[in-house]
């Protein structure tokens, strides 16, 4: 210490100033390198590494309301705009669609005629503007159409020339079916007219940008950009309205069901047991928050599968292994 | 000293690189396991795992079924129903909506009555995942009925593949808790055909690809079921045993690996277990692929 003090006193003023500048430079370099290493290791957007911007801090997150129980491995979910009917697909038990009212009371259930639980595997579900119900069936390779009361209306026409497809994620957009197809070697996203004519198809099976591996859901924003929950690739991909690849967000454990409402994208992560929420107004989806965690308590998930929103600000999330639907609200 | 530290660090780096490369050699789940991999976080948490192996979920089964379950949102092989749910252009991976060779865990698409028309039905017996049971015949001659273990998907399969080459259905060379001393690697099925054909001796012949190595693998757990002939083994329980160690007489000629919908009649359902417990009746099917003891008839038909 005495030697250090001696060295310091032996320096002239200019040397001392240089020494202090050097120390400050070293400290700032160390901070920069540390931040950069942390960023590379976490691969999170800088918005999550840096202190949150004031606007992010002001975002209101939803809160848990109540559970709807007595469901066998619920997977897909859809809800009417008013929230008076909640359609839930069971992937175990009788493998049917159960319909609940706004308070979570069971109204009725339905499934395709002339089928048993052993030869059907309903997965995802959506509603059109008239309240008709579209259900993808992994085992039957169909999209089954029902009216709002569960009366069977028939199968959606298969759009492929060889009369075979494996529809998975379903949505109705501008009077067209927006569907993900997981036919072996043909994992892709399709827009299909109600007569079965394909108007847009993009994507192939693979891991490169623009490719898919079990795409589980697709949805559009107000600018008609298309978002795809790219399941086994663990990412969210965005495409221009003509299907051109735009961007990709990785580091999602196992993305499943997804919906976009008012340019807010909700993506269910089955293995993270949470819902990632993005603002998609800008050029790049911006993570706002995620909600939910692993567990069996209120507001906790055990392999969530899908999400739907009504116009009253309620969010409905299937909680597969916990055998329930969770209702949240803003 | 400084040079020694530097050499140690280099050696450690080299070891890590070799281990990473080897572990990623096989299996459908390996992804890109590099030093910058994103795949690990899909299933593991370094400090917040919910179960052993630092997995994020409470049971392995829930994780496996999130892709391989009945909803099939991440795989074509639905092991819950025992069905292959897709069709590729060349038919390489199997027949769409045909039964998986291993049967199923909840239901199975099989033809145990040998009617020529397979159908799905609830399984009557299975390798009971997430349950504790006896590994019949585990251990050396004179080792009693076998030890008790809790079975998981990863008891038999390694989701990360195996080092040194491809293995059939990513089977572990040493199943967990088996007590096996040596590795048994079942060579991979190059055709990747997951489905069974029902005609004739489908179960026996379709699993021919793996040859007798599958018997060697099954006997990593069911040690004393492996036999060359029916002579006295010296074991008080598994004394005289059907030969199981050649291409014809192998475990998969009679049994399925996951679960079966076969049903048993009066005599077959009354066959006692190795520990003397009376047979469980019509549902005590012991993973046999044919009703009753119909598997015998496949190789020993009536004159």
Coordinates of C-alpha atoms in Angstrom, one line a residue:
Chain A
X1 CA 0.0 0.0 0.0
X2 CA 2.8 2.3 0.9
X3 CA 4.5 1.4 -2.4
X4 CA 1.3 2.3 -4.3
X5 CA 1.0 5.6 -2.4
X6 CA 4.7 6.3 -3.2
X7 CA 4.1 5.6 -6.9
X8 CA 1.0 7.9 -6.9
X9 CA 2.9 10.8 -5.3
X10 CA 5.8 10.4 -7.7
X11 CA 3.5 10.9 -10.7
X12 CA 3.1 14.4 -12.1
X13 CA -0.3 15.8 -12.7
X14 CA -0.5 14.7 -16.4
X15 CA 0.5 11.2 -15.5
X16 CA -2.2 11.0 -12.8
X17 CA -4.8 12.2 -15.2
X18 CA -3.7 9.6 -17.8
X19 CA -3.8 6.9 -15.2
X20 CA -7.4 7.8 -14.1
X21 CA -8.5 7.9 -17.7
X22 CA -7.0 4.5 -18.3
X23 CA -8.8 3.0 -15.3
X24 CA -12.1 4.5 -16.4
X25 CA -11.6 3.1 -19.9
X26 CA -10.8 -0.4 -18.5
X27 CA -14.0 -0.3 -16.3
X28 CA -16.2 0.7 -19.2
X29 CA -14.6 -1.9 -21.5
X30 CA -15.3 -4.6 -18.8
X31 CA -18.9 -3.5 -18.5
X32 CA -19.4 -3.6 -22.3
X33 CA -17.8 -7.0 -22.6
X34 CA -19.9 -8.4 -19.7
X35 CA -23.1 -7.1 -21.2
X36 CA -22.2 -8.5 -24.6
X37 CA -21.3 -11.9 -23.2
X38 CA -24.6 -12.0 -21.2
X39 CA -26.5 -11.0 -24.4
X40 CA -24.9 -13.8 -26.4
X41 CA -25.4 -16.4 -23.7
X42 CA -29.1 -15.6 -23.1
X43 CA -29.9 -14.7 -26.7
X44 CA -32.8 -12.6 -25.4
X45 CA -33.9 -9.4 -27.1
X46 CA -31.9 -6.5 -25.8
X47 CA -35.2 -5.2 -24.4
X48 CA -35.1 -7.9 -21.8
X49 CA -31.4 -7.6 -21.1
X50 CA -31.4 -3.8 -20.7
X51 CA -33.6 -2.2 -18.1
X52 CA -37.3 -2.1 -19.3
X53 CA -38.3 1.0 -21.2
X54 CA -41.0 3.0 -19.4
X55 CA -43.7 2.0 -22.0
X56 CA -43.0 -1.7 -21.3
X57 CA -43.4 -1.2 -17.6
X58 CA -46.8 0.4 -18.2
X59 CA -48.3 -2.7 -20.1
X60 CA -51.1 -4.2 -18.1
X61 CA -50.9 -8.0 -17.7
X62 CA -53.9 -10.3 -17.4
X63 CA -54.8 -11.9 -14.1
X64 CA -56.3 -15.3 -13.3
X65 CA -60.1 -15.5 -12.9
X66 CA -61.3 -19.1 -12.5
X67 CA -60.9 -22.7 -13.8
X68 CA -63.2 -24.9 -15.8
X69 CA -62.8 -28.5 -14.7
X70 CA -63.8 -32.0 -15.7
X71 CA -61.9 -32.1 -19.0
X72 CA -59.8 -35.0 -20.4
X73 CA -56.5 -33.6 -21.7
X74 CA -58.0 -30.4 -23.3
X75 CA -56.0 -29.2 -26.2
X76 CA -57.7 -26.8 -28.7
X77 CA -60.0 -24.0 -27.7
X78 CA -62.3 -21.4 -29.4
X79 CA -64.7 -18.9 -28.0
X80 CA -67.6 -16.7 -29.4
X81 CA -66.9 -13.0 -29.5
X82 CA -69.3 -12.4 -26.5
X83 CA -67.8 -15.2 -24.6
X84 CA -71.2 -17.0 -24.1
X85 CA -69.9 -20.2 -25.6
X86 CA -66.5 -21.8 -25.0
X87 CA -65.6 -24.7 -27.2
X88 CA -63.0 -27.1 -25.8
X89 CA -61.4 -30.1 -27.6
X90 CA -60.5 -33.1 -25.4
X91 CA -57.6 -35.2 -26.7
X92 CA -58.3 -38.0 -24.2
X93 CA -61.3 -39.7 -22.8
X94 CA -64.2 -39.5 -25.3
X95 CA -62.2 -37.1 -27.5
X96 CA -65.0 -34.8 -28.2
X97 CA -65.8 -31.1 -28.2
X98 CA -67.3 -29.8 -24.9
X99 CA -69.2 -26.5 -24.9
X100 CA -69.3 -24.4 -21.8
X101 CA -71.2 -21.2 -21.0
X102 CA -69.5 -18.0 -19.7
X103 CA -69.6 -19.2 -16.1
X104 CA -68.0 -22.5 -17.1
X105 CA -71.1 -24.7 -16.9
X106 CA -71.2 -27.6 -19.4
X107 CA -73.9 -27.0 -22.1
X108 CA -73.4 -29.9 -24.4
X109 CA -70.7 -31.9 -26.3
X110 CA -70.4 -33.4 -29.8
X111 CA -68.1 -35.4 -32.1
X112 CA -68.3 -36.6 -35.7
X113 CA -71.0 -39.2 -36.4
X114 CA -70.1 -42.8 -36.8
X115 CA -66.8 -42.5 -35.0
X116 CA -65.6 -43.8 -31.7
X117 CA -63.0 -42.5 -29.3
X118 CA -60.6 -45.0 -30.8
X119 CA -60.7 -43.7 -34.4
X120 CA -60.8 -39.9 -33.9
X121 CA -58.2 -37.5 -32.6
X122 CA -59.5 -33.9 -32.6
X123 CA -56.9 -31.3 -31.9
X124 CA -57.4 -27.6 -32.8
X125 CA -60.7 -25.7 -33.3
X126 CA -61.9 -22.3 -34.7
X127 CA -65.2 -20.6 -35.4
X128 CA -66.4 -18.6 -38.4
X129 CA -68.5 -15.4 -38.3
X130 CA -71.7 -17.5 -38.4
X131 CA -70.6 -19.5 -35.4
X132 CA -69.9 -22.6 -37.4
X133 CA -67.2 -24.8 -35.8
X134 CA -64.1 -26.2 -37.6
X135 CA -62.2 -29.0 -35.8
X136 CA -58.9 -30.6 -37.1
X137 CA -58.6 -34.3 -36.6
X138 CA -55.2 -35.8 -36.6
X139 CA -56.3 -39.4 -36.9
X140 CA -59.0 -38.9 -39.5
X141 CA -56.9 -36.4 -41.5
X142 CA -60.0 -34.1 -41.7
X143 CA -61.4 -30.8 -40.7
X144 CA -64.9 -31.5 -39.5
X145 CA -67.5 -28.8 -39.7
X146 CA -70.4 -28.4 -37.2
X147 CA -72.9 -25.7 -36.7
X148 CA -72.9 -23.7 -33.5
X149 CA -75.0 -26.3 -31.7
X150 CA -72.7 -29.2 -32.7
X151 CA -74.8 -30.6 -35.6
X152 CA -72.5 -32.2 -38.1
X153 CA -72.2 -30.4 -41.4
X154 CA -69.6 -32.5 -43.1
X155 CA -65.8 -32.5 -43.9
X156 CA -64.0 -29.5 -45.3
X157 CA -62.9 -30.5 -48.8
X158 CA -59.3 -31.8 -49.1
X159 CA -57.4 -29.2 -51.1
X160 CA -54.5 -31.5 -52.1
X161 CA -54.5 -33.2 -55.6
X162 CA -53.8 -36.6 -54.1
X163 CA -56.8 -36.2 -51.8
X164 CA -54.7 -36.5 -48.6
X165 CA -53.6 -34.0 -46.0
X166 CA -52.9 -33.7 -42.3
X167 CA -54.5 -30.4 -41.2
X168 CA -53.5 -29.3 -37.7
X169 CA -53.8 -25.6 -36.7
X170 CA -57.0 -23.9 -38.0
X171 CA -58.3 -20.4 -38.3
X172 CA -60.8 -18.5 -40.4
X173 CA -59.4 -15.4 -42.0
X174 CA -61.3 -13.1 -44.4
X175 CA -63.7 -15.9 -45.3
X176 CA -60.8 -18.4 -46.0
X177 CA -59.4 -21.3 -44.0
X178 CA -55.9 -20.6 -42.7
X179 CA -54.5 -24.0 -41.9
X180 CA -51.2 -25.7 -41.1
X181 CA -50.6 -29.0 -42.9
X182 CA -48.2 -31.5 -41.3
X183 CA -48.4 -34.1 -44.1
X184 CA -45.0 -36.0 -44.0
X185 CA -42.4 -34.1 -46.1
X186 CA -45.0 -31.3 -46.8
X187 CA -45.1 -29.2 -43.6
X188 CA -46.6 -26.0 -44.8
X189 CA -49.2 -23.2 -44.4
X190 CA -52.2 -22.9 -46.6
X191 CA -55.0 -20.4 -47.3
X192 CA -57.9 -22.3 -48.7
X193 CA -61.2 -21.1 -50.1
X194 CA -64.3 -22.8 -48.7
X195 CA -64.6 -24.8 -51.9
X196 CA -61.2 -26.3 -51.2
X197 CA -59.2 -24.2 -53.6
X198 CA -55.7 -23.3 -52.4
X199 CA -55.1 -19.5 -52.8
X200 CA -51.7 -19.4 -51.1
X201 CA -49.3 -22.0 -49.9
X202 CA -45.8 -21.5 -48.5
X203 CA -43.2 -23.4 -46.5
X204 CA -41.6 -26.8 -46.7
X205 CA -40.5 -29.2 -44.1
X206 CA -37.2 -28.4 -42.5
X207 CA -35.3 -26.2 -40.0
X208 CA -34.2 -23.2 -42.2
X209 CA -35.9 -19.9 -42.0
X210 CA -39.2 -20.1 -43.8
X211 CA -39.4 -23.9 -43.3
X212 CA -41.5 -25.7 -40.7
X213 CA -41.4 -28.7 -38.5
X214 CA -44.9 -29.4 -37.1
X215 CA -46.4 -25.9 -37.5
X216 CA -49.1 -25.9 -34.8
X217 CA -51.0 -22.7 -35.5
X218 CA -51.1 -19.7 -37.9
X219 CA -52.7 -16.3 -37.5
X220 CA -52.6 -12.8 -39.1
X221 CA -52.3 -9.3 -37.8
X222 CA -53.9 -6.1 -39.0
X223 CA -51.4 -5.7 -41.8
X224 CA -52.3 -9.2 -43.0
X225 CA -48.8 -10.5 -42.0
X226 CA -48.9 -14.2 -41.2
X227 CA -47.4 -15.7 -38.0
X228 CA -46.7 -19.3 -37.6
X229 CA -46.1 -21.3 -34.4
X230 CA -43.3 -23.5 -35.6
X231 CA -43.6 -26.3 -33.0
X232 CA -40.6 -28.6 -33.2
X233 CA -38.3 -25.8 -34.4
X234 CA -39.1 -23.9 -31.2
X235 CA -39.8 -20.6 -32.8
X236 CA -42.3 -18.0 -34.0
X237 CA -42.0 -17.1 -37.7
X238 CA -43.5 -14.1 -39.5
X239 CA -44.3 -13.8 -43.2
X240 CA -45.5 -11.1 -45.5
X241 CA -49.1 -11.4 -46.9
X242 CA -47.7 -13.2 -50.0
X243 CA -45.9 -15.8 -47.9
X244 CA -42.4 -14.3 -48.1
X245 CA -40.3 -14.9 -45.0
X246 CA -39.9 -11.8 -42.8
X247 CA -38.4 -12.8 -39.4
X248 CA -38.1 -15.4 -36.8
X249 CA -38.1 -15.4 -33.0
X250 CA -36.4 -18.4 -31.4
X251 CA -35.8 -19.6 -27.9
X252 CA -39.3 -20.8 -27.4
X253 CA -39.4 -24.2 -25.8
X254 CA -42.4 -25.8 -27.5
X255 CA -44.8 -23.4 -29.3
X256 CA -48.3 -24.6 -29.7
X257 CA -51.6 -22.8 -30.0
X258 CA -51.6 -19.1 -30.9
X259 CA -53.9 -16.2 -31.6
X260 CA -53.6 -12.5 -32.6
X261 CA -56.1 -10.0 -31.3
X262 CA -55.7 -6.2 -31.8
X263 CA -52.1 -6.7 -32.9
X264 CA -51.2 -8.5 -29.7
X265 CA -50.0 -12.0 -30.3
X266 CA -50.4 -14.7 -27.7
X267 CA -48.3 -17.8 -28.1
X268 CA -48.7 -20.9 -25.8
X269 CA -45.4 -22.5 -24.9
X270 CA -46.3 -26.0 -23.7
X271 CA -42.9 -26.8 -22.1
X272 CA -42.3 -23.4 -20.6
X273 CA -45.8 -23.7 -19.2
X274 CA -46.6 -20.1 -20.0
X275 CA -48.0 -17.8 -22.7
X276 CA -45.7 -15.4 -24.5
X277 CA -47.3 -12.1 -25.4
X278 CA -45.9 -9.9 -28.2
X279 CA -46.8 -6.5 -29.7
X280 CA -46.9 -7.0 -33.5
X281 CA -47.6 -3.5 -34.6
X282 CA -44.1 -2.7 -35.7
X283 CA -41.6 -4.4 -38.0
X284 CA -40.4 -6.8 -35.4
X285 CA -42.6 -8.6 -32.8
X286 CA -41.8 -7.1 -29.4
X287 CA -42.1 -9.2 -26.3
X288 CA -44.4 -7.5 -23.8
X289 CA -44.6 -10.1 -21.1
X290 CA -45.3 -13.8 -20.4
X291 CA -47.7 -15.1 -17.9
X292 CA -48.1 -18.5 -16.1
X293 CA -45.7 -20.9 -14.6
X294 CA -45.4 -24.6 -14.0
X295 CA -47.7 -26.1 -11.4
X296 CA -51.2 -27.1 -10.5
X297 CA -52.4 -24.1 -8.6
X298 CA -54.6 -21.2 -9.9
X299 CA -52.7 -19.4 -12.6
X300 CA -50.2 -22.3 -13.0
X301 CA -50.0 -24.5 -16.0
X302 CA -49.0 -28.1 -16.8
X303 CA -48.5 -28.4 -20.5
X304 CA -50.9 -25.7 -21.8
X305 CA -52.1 -26.2 -25.4
X306 CA -54.0 -23.4 -26.9
X307 CA -55.5 -19.9 -26.2
X308 CA -58.5 -18.0 -27.3
X309 CA -59.8 -14.5 -26.5
X310 CA -63.3 -13.0 -26.5
X311 CA -64.3 -9.4 -26.9
X312 CA -64.8 -8.8 -23.2
X313 CA -61.1 -9.0 -22.4
X314 CA -61.1 -12.6 -21.2
X315 CA -58.5 -15.1 -22.2
X316 CA -59.1 -18.9 -22.2
X317 CA -56.2 -21.3 -22.0
X318 CA -56.3 -25.1 -22.2
X319 CA -54.2 -26.7 -19.4
X320 CA -53.8 -30.2 -20.7
X321 CA -52.2 -32.2 -17.9
X322 CA -54.1 -30.4 -15.2
X323 CA -57.3 -31.3 -17.1
X324 CA -58.9 -27.8 -17.1
X325 CA -59.3 -24.5 -18.9
X326 CA -58.0 -21.5 -17.2
X327 CA -59.9 -18.2 -17.6
X328 CA -57.9 -15.0 -17.3
X329 CA -58.9 -11.4 -17.8
X330 CA -57.4 -8.0 -18.3
Chain B
X1 CA 2.5 -24.2 -13.4
X2 CA 1.0 -21.7 -15.9
X3 CA 1.7 -24.1 -18.8
X4 CA 0.1 -26.9 -16.8
X5 CA -3.1 -24.9 -16.3
X6 CA -3.2 -24.0 -20.0
X7 CA -2.8 -27.6 -21.0
X8 CA -5.5 -28.7 -18.6
X9 CA -8.0 -26.1 -19.9
X10 CA -7.3 -27.2 -23.5
X11 CA -7.8 -30.9 -22.6
X12 CA -11.1 -30.1 -20.8
X13 CA -12.3 -28.2 -23.9
X14 CA -11.3 -31.1 -26.1
X15 CA -13.2 -33.6 -23.9
X16 CA -16.3 -31.4 -23.9
X17 CA -16.3 -31.1 -27.7
X18 CA -15.9 -34.9 -28.1
X19 CA -18.7 -35.6 -25.6
X20 CA -21.0 -33.1 -27.3
X21 CA -20.4 -34.6 -30.7
X22 CA -20.9 -38.2 -29.6
X23 CA -24.1 -37.5 -27.7
X24 CA -25.7 -35.9 -30.7
X25 CA -25.1 -38.9 -33.0
X26 CA -28.6 -40.4 -33.1
X27 CA -32.2 -39.9 -32.2
X28 CA -34.9 -37.6 -33.4
X29 CA -34.5 -35.1 -30.7
X30 CA -30.8 -34.2 -30.9
X31 CA -31.3 -31.0 -32.8
X32 CA -28.1 -28.9 -33.0
X33 CA -26.4 -29.7 -29.8
X34 CA -23.5 -27.3 -30.2
X35 CA -22.0 -24.9 -27.8
X36 CA -24.6 -22.3 -28.8
X37 CA -27.5 -24.8 -28.9
X38 CA -31.0 -23.6 -28.3
X39 CA -32.4 -27.1 -28.0
X40 CA -31.4 -27.9 -24.4
X41 CA -33.8 -25.3 -23.0
X42 CA -36.7 -27.0 -24.7
X43 CA -36.7 -29.7 -22.1
X44 CA -34.3 -28.8 -19.3
X45 CA -33.7 -26.1 -16.8
X46 CA -30.3 -25.8 -15.2
X47 CA -31.5 -24.6 -11.8
X48 CA -35.3 -24.9 -11.9
X49 CA -35.9 -28.5 -13.0
X50 CA -39.1 -30.1 -11.8
X51 CA -37.8 -33.6 -11.8
X52 CA -34.6 -35.6 -12.2
X53 CA -32.4 -34.9 -15.3
X54 CA -33.4 -31.3 -14.7
X55 CA -36.5 -31.7 -16.8
X56 CA -38.9 -28.9 -16.8
X57 CA -42.0 -31.1 -16.3
X58 CA -43.0 -33.3 -13.4
X59 CA -43.1 -36.5 -15.3
X60 CA -41.3 -37.6 -18.4
X61 CA -44.4 -39.1 -19.8
X62 CA -46.2 -35.8 -20.0
X63 CA -43.3 -34.4 -22.0
X64 CA -43.1 -37.3 -24.3
X65 CA -46.9 -37.4 -24.9
X66 CA -46.9 -33.7 -25.7
X67 CA -45.6 -34.8 -29.1
X68 CA -46.3 -38.6 -29.3
X69 CA -49.7 -38.5 -27.6
X70 CA -53.1 -38.9 -29.2
X71 CA -53.2 -35.2 -30.2
X72 CA -50.1 -35.7 -32.4
X73 CA -49.0 -32.1 -32.4
X74 CA -45.3 -32.9 -32.7
X75 CA -44.9 -36.4 -34.1
X76 CA -46.5 -38.9 -36.5
X77 CA -46.0 -41.9 -34.1
X78 CA -48.9 -41.8 -31.7
X79 CA -47.8 -44.2 -29.0
X80 CA -50.8 -43.6 -26.9
X81 CA -53.1 -45.1 -29.5
X82 CA -50.4 -47.2 -31.2
X83 CA -51.0 -45.7 -34.6
X84 CA -48.8 -44.1 -37.3
X85 CA -50.6 -41.0 -38.4
X86 CA -49.1 -39.9 -41.6
X87 CA -48.2 -40.8 -45.1
X88 CA -45.1 -39.9 -47.0
X89 CA -44.7 -40.0 -50.7
X90 CA -42.7 -43.2 -50.8
X91 CA -44.4 -45.0 -48.0
X92 CA -41.0 -45.4 -46.3
X93 CA -42.1 -44.7 -42.8
X94 CA -45.2 -46.9 -42.9
X95 CA -48.8 -47.1 -43.8
X96 CA -51.0 -44.2 -42.8
X97 CA -53.3 -45.1 -39.9
X98 CA -51.7 -48.5 -39.4
X99 CA -50.7 -50.0 -36.1
X100 CA -47.3 -49.3 -34.6
X101 CA -45.1 -52.4 -34.2
X102 CA -44.9 -51.8 -30.5
X103 CA -48.7 -51.5 -30.0
X104 CA -50.0 -48.7 -27.8
X105 CA -50.2 -47.5 -24.2
X106 CA -53.9 -46.6 -24.0
X107 CA -55.3 -48.4 -27.0
X108 CA -53.8 -50.4 -29.7
X109 CA -54.6 -50.9 -33.4
X110 CA -54.1 -54.6 -33.8
X111 CA -55.7 -57.8 -35.0
X112 CA -55.2 -60.1 -32.0
X113 CA -58.1 -62.3 -33.2
X114 CA -56.3 -62.8 -36.5
X115 CA -59.5 -61.9 -38.3
X116 CA -57.8 -60.0 -41.1
X117 CA -59.4 -56.8 -40.0
X118 CA -57.4 -54.8 -37.4
X119 CA -59.2 -52.5 -35.1
X120 CA -58.5 -50.2 -32.1
X121 CA -59.3 -51.4 -28.7
X122 CA -58.2 -50.6 -25.1
X123 CA -55.0 -52.3 -24.1
X124 CA -55.2 -55.2 -21.7
X125 CA -51.6 -55.2 -20.7
X126 CA -48.6 -52.9 -21.2
X127 CA -45.2 -51.9 -20.0
X128 CA -46.7 -49.8 -17.3
X129 CA -45.0 -46.4 -17.5
X130 CA -44.9 -44.3 -14.4
X131 CA -45.7 -47.4 -12.3
X132 CA -43.6 -49.7 -10.2
X133 CA -43.5 -53.4 -11.0
X134 CA -41.4 -56.5 -11.2
X135 CA -38.9 -57.1 -14.0
X136 CA -39.6 -60.7 -14.4
X137 CA -36.5 -62.8 -14.7
X138 CA -34.1 -60.0 -14.0
X139 CA -30.7 -61.1 -12.7
X140 CA -28.6 -64.2 -12.8
X141 CA -29.7 -67.9 -12.4
X142 CA -31.1 -68.4 -9.0
X143 CA -31.9 -64.7 -8.6
X144 CA -35.5 -65.0 -7.7
X145 CA -38.4 -63.5 -9.7
X146 CA -36.6 -60.3 -10.4
X147 CA -36.3 -56.8 -8.8
X148 CA -38.9 -54.1 -8.6
X149 CA -38.4 -50.8 -10.6
X150 CA -40.3 -47.8 -11.7
X151 CA -40.6 -47.6 -15.4
X152 CA -40.3 -44.4 -17.5
X153 CA -40.2 -43.8 -21.3
X154 CA -36.5 -43.0 -20.9
X155 CA -35.9 -46.3 -19.1
X156 CA -35.8 -47.9 -22.5
X157 CA -35.4 -44.9 -24.9
X158 CA -32.7 -42.3 -24.9
X159 CA -34.2 -39.1 -26.4
X160 CA -30.7 -37.8 -27.2
X161 CA -29.7 -40.9 -29.1
X162 CA -26.7 -43.1 -28.4
X163 CA -23.0 -42.5 -29.0
X164 CA -21.2 -44.5 -31.6
X165 CA -24.0 -45.0 -34.1
X166 CA -27.7 -45.3 -34.8
X167 CA -29.8 -47.5 -32.6
X168 CA -33.2 -49.0 -33.4
X169 CA -35.9 -46.7 -31.9
X170 CA -33.2 -45.0 -29.9
X171 CA -33.1 -47.9 -27.5
X172 CA -30.7 -47.5 -24.6
X173 CA -27.8 -50.0 -24.8
X174 CA -28.3 -50.5 -21.1
X175 CA -31.9 -49.9 -20.0
X176 CA -32.1 -47.9 -16.8
X177 CA -32.2 -49.9 -13.6
X178 CA -31.6 -53.1 -15.6
X179 CA -28.4 -53.9 -13.9
X180 CA -27.0 -55.0 -17.2
X181 CA -23.2 -55.3 -17.3
X182 CA -22.7 -54.8 -21.0
X183 CA -24.1 -52.7 -23.8
X184 CA -26.5 -54.2 -26.4
X185 CA -26.9 -51.9 -29.4
X186 CA -29.8 -52.9 -31.6
X187 CA -28.9 -51.9 -35.1
X188 CA -31.2 -49.3 -36.6
X189 CA -33.9 -50.2 -39.0
X190 CA -32.7 -48.5 -42.2
X191 CA -36.2 -48.4 -43.7
X192 CA -37.7 -46.6 -40.7
X193 CA -40.9 -48.5 -41.2
X194 CA -42.9 -48.0 -38.1
X195 CA -46.0 -50.0 -38.9
X196 CA -47.0 -53.6 -38.7
X197 CA -48.5 -55.8 -41.4
X198 CA -51.3 -58.0 -40.1
X199 CA -51.3 -60.8 -42.6
X200 CA -49.8 -64.1 -41.6
X201 CA -46.8 -63.7 -39.3
X202 CA -46.6 -60.0 -39.4
X203 CA -45.3 -59.4 -35.9
X204 CA -42.7 -62.1 -36.3
X205 CA -41.6 -61.2 -39.8
X206 CA -41.9 -57.4 -39.6
X207 CA -39.5 -57.3 -36.7
X208 CA -37.1 -59.5 -38.5
X209 CA -35.0 -56.5 -39.3
X210 CA -33.6 -56.4 -35.9
X211 CA -32.8 -60.1 -35.8
X212 CA -31.9 -61.8 -32.6
X213 CA -30.4 -58.6 -31.3
X214 CA -33.8 -57.5 -30.0
X215 CA -33.9 -60.6 -27.8
X216 CA -30.5 -59.7 -26.5
X217 CA -31.7 -56.2 -25.7
X218 CA -35.0 -57.3 -24.0
X219 CA -32.9 -59.7 -21.9
X220 CA -30.9 -56.8 -20.6
X221 CA -33.9 -56.5 -18.2
X222 CA -35.6 -59.9 -18.5
X223 CA -32.2 -61.7 -18.2
X224 CA -33.3 -65.3 -17.7
X225 CA -35.8 -65.3 -20.5
X226 CA -32.9 -65.5 -23.0
X227 CA -32.3 -69.1 -23.9
X228 CA -30.8 -71.2 -26.7
X229 CA -32.8 -74.3 -25.9
X230 CA -35.3 -75.8 -23.5
X231 CA -32.8 -77.8 -21.3
X232 CA -32.7 -77.3 -17.6
X233 CA -31.2 -73.9 -16.8
X234 CA -30.6 -74.6 -13.2
X235 CA -33.0 -71.8 -12.1
X236 CA -35.8 -72.9 -9.8
X237 CA -38.4 -70.6 -11.4
X238 CA -37.2 -70.2 -15.1
X239 CA -36.2 -73.8 -15.3
X240 CA -37.1 -74.8 -18.9
X241 CA -37.5 -72.0 -21.3
X242 CA -38.6 -71.6 -24.9
X243 CA -35.6 -70.7 -27.1
X244 CA -35.5 -67.0 -27.8
X245 CA -32.1 -66.3 -29.2
X246 CA -32.4 -66.7 -32.9
X247 CA -34.0 -64.8 -35.8
X248 CA -37.2 -66.8 -35.6
X249 CA -37.6 -67.3 -32.0
X250 CA -37.2 -63.9 -30.6
X251 CA -39.2 -61.8 -28.1
X252 CA -40.9 -59.7 -30.8
X253 CA -42.2 -62.8 -32.5
X254 CA -44.8 -63.2 -29.8
X255 CA -44.8 -60.0 -27.7
X256 CA -45.3 -56.2 -28.4
X257 CA -43.2 -53.7 -26.6
X258 CA -45.7 -51.0 -25.5
X259 CA -49.1 -52.6 -25.0
X260 CA -51.6 -55.0 -26.5
X261 CA -55.3 -55.4 -26.9
X262 CA -55.2 -59.2 -26.9
X263 CA -57.6 -61.0 -24.5
X264 CA -57.3 -64.2 -22.7
X265 CA -59.6 -67.2 -22.3
X266 CA -60.1 -69.6 -19.4
X267 CA -56.8 -71.4 -19.5
X268 CA -54.6 -68.5 -20.8
X269 CA -56.0 -66.1 -18.2
X270 CA -55.3 -68.5 -15.4
X271 CA -51.6 -68.9 -16.0
X272 CA -49.8 -67.9 -12.8
X273 CA -47.1 -65.3 -12.7
X274 CA -43.5 -66.2 -11.9
X275 CA -44.0 -65.3 -8.3
X276 CA -47.0 -67.7 -8.1
X277 CA -49.7 -65.0 -8.2
X278 CA -52.8 -66.5 -10.0
X279 CA -53.5 -65.2 -13.5
X280 CA -55.6 -62.1 -13.8
X281 CA -58.2 -63.4 -16.2
X282 CA -59.2 -62.1 -19.6
X283 CA -57.1 -59.0 -19.4
X284 CA -53.9 -60.7 -18.3
X285 CA -52.4 -60.7 -21.8
X286 CA -48.7 -60.4 -20.9
X287 CA -48.0 -58.2 -24.0
X288 CA -48.8 -61.1 -26.4
X289 CA -49.9 -60.0 -29.8
X290 CA -52.5 -62.7 -30.3
X291 CA -55.5 -63.6 -28.2
X292 CA -55.0 -66.5 -25.7
X293 CA -51.8 -68.3 -26.6
X294 CA -52.4 -67.9 -30.3
X295 CA -48.8 -66.9 -30.8
X296 CA -47.9 -70.6 -30.5
X297 CA -50.0 -71.4 -33.6
X298 CA -48.0 -69.0 -35.7
X299 CA -45.0 -71.3 -35.7
X300 CA -46.6 -74.5 -34.7
X301 CA -49.8 -74.8 -36.7
X302 CA -52.1 -77.8 -36.6
X303 CA -51.2 -80.5 -39.1

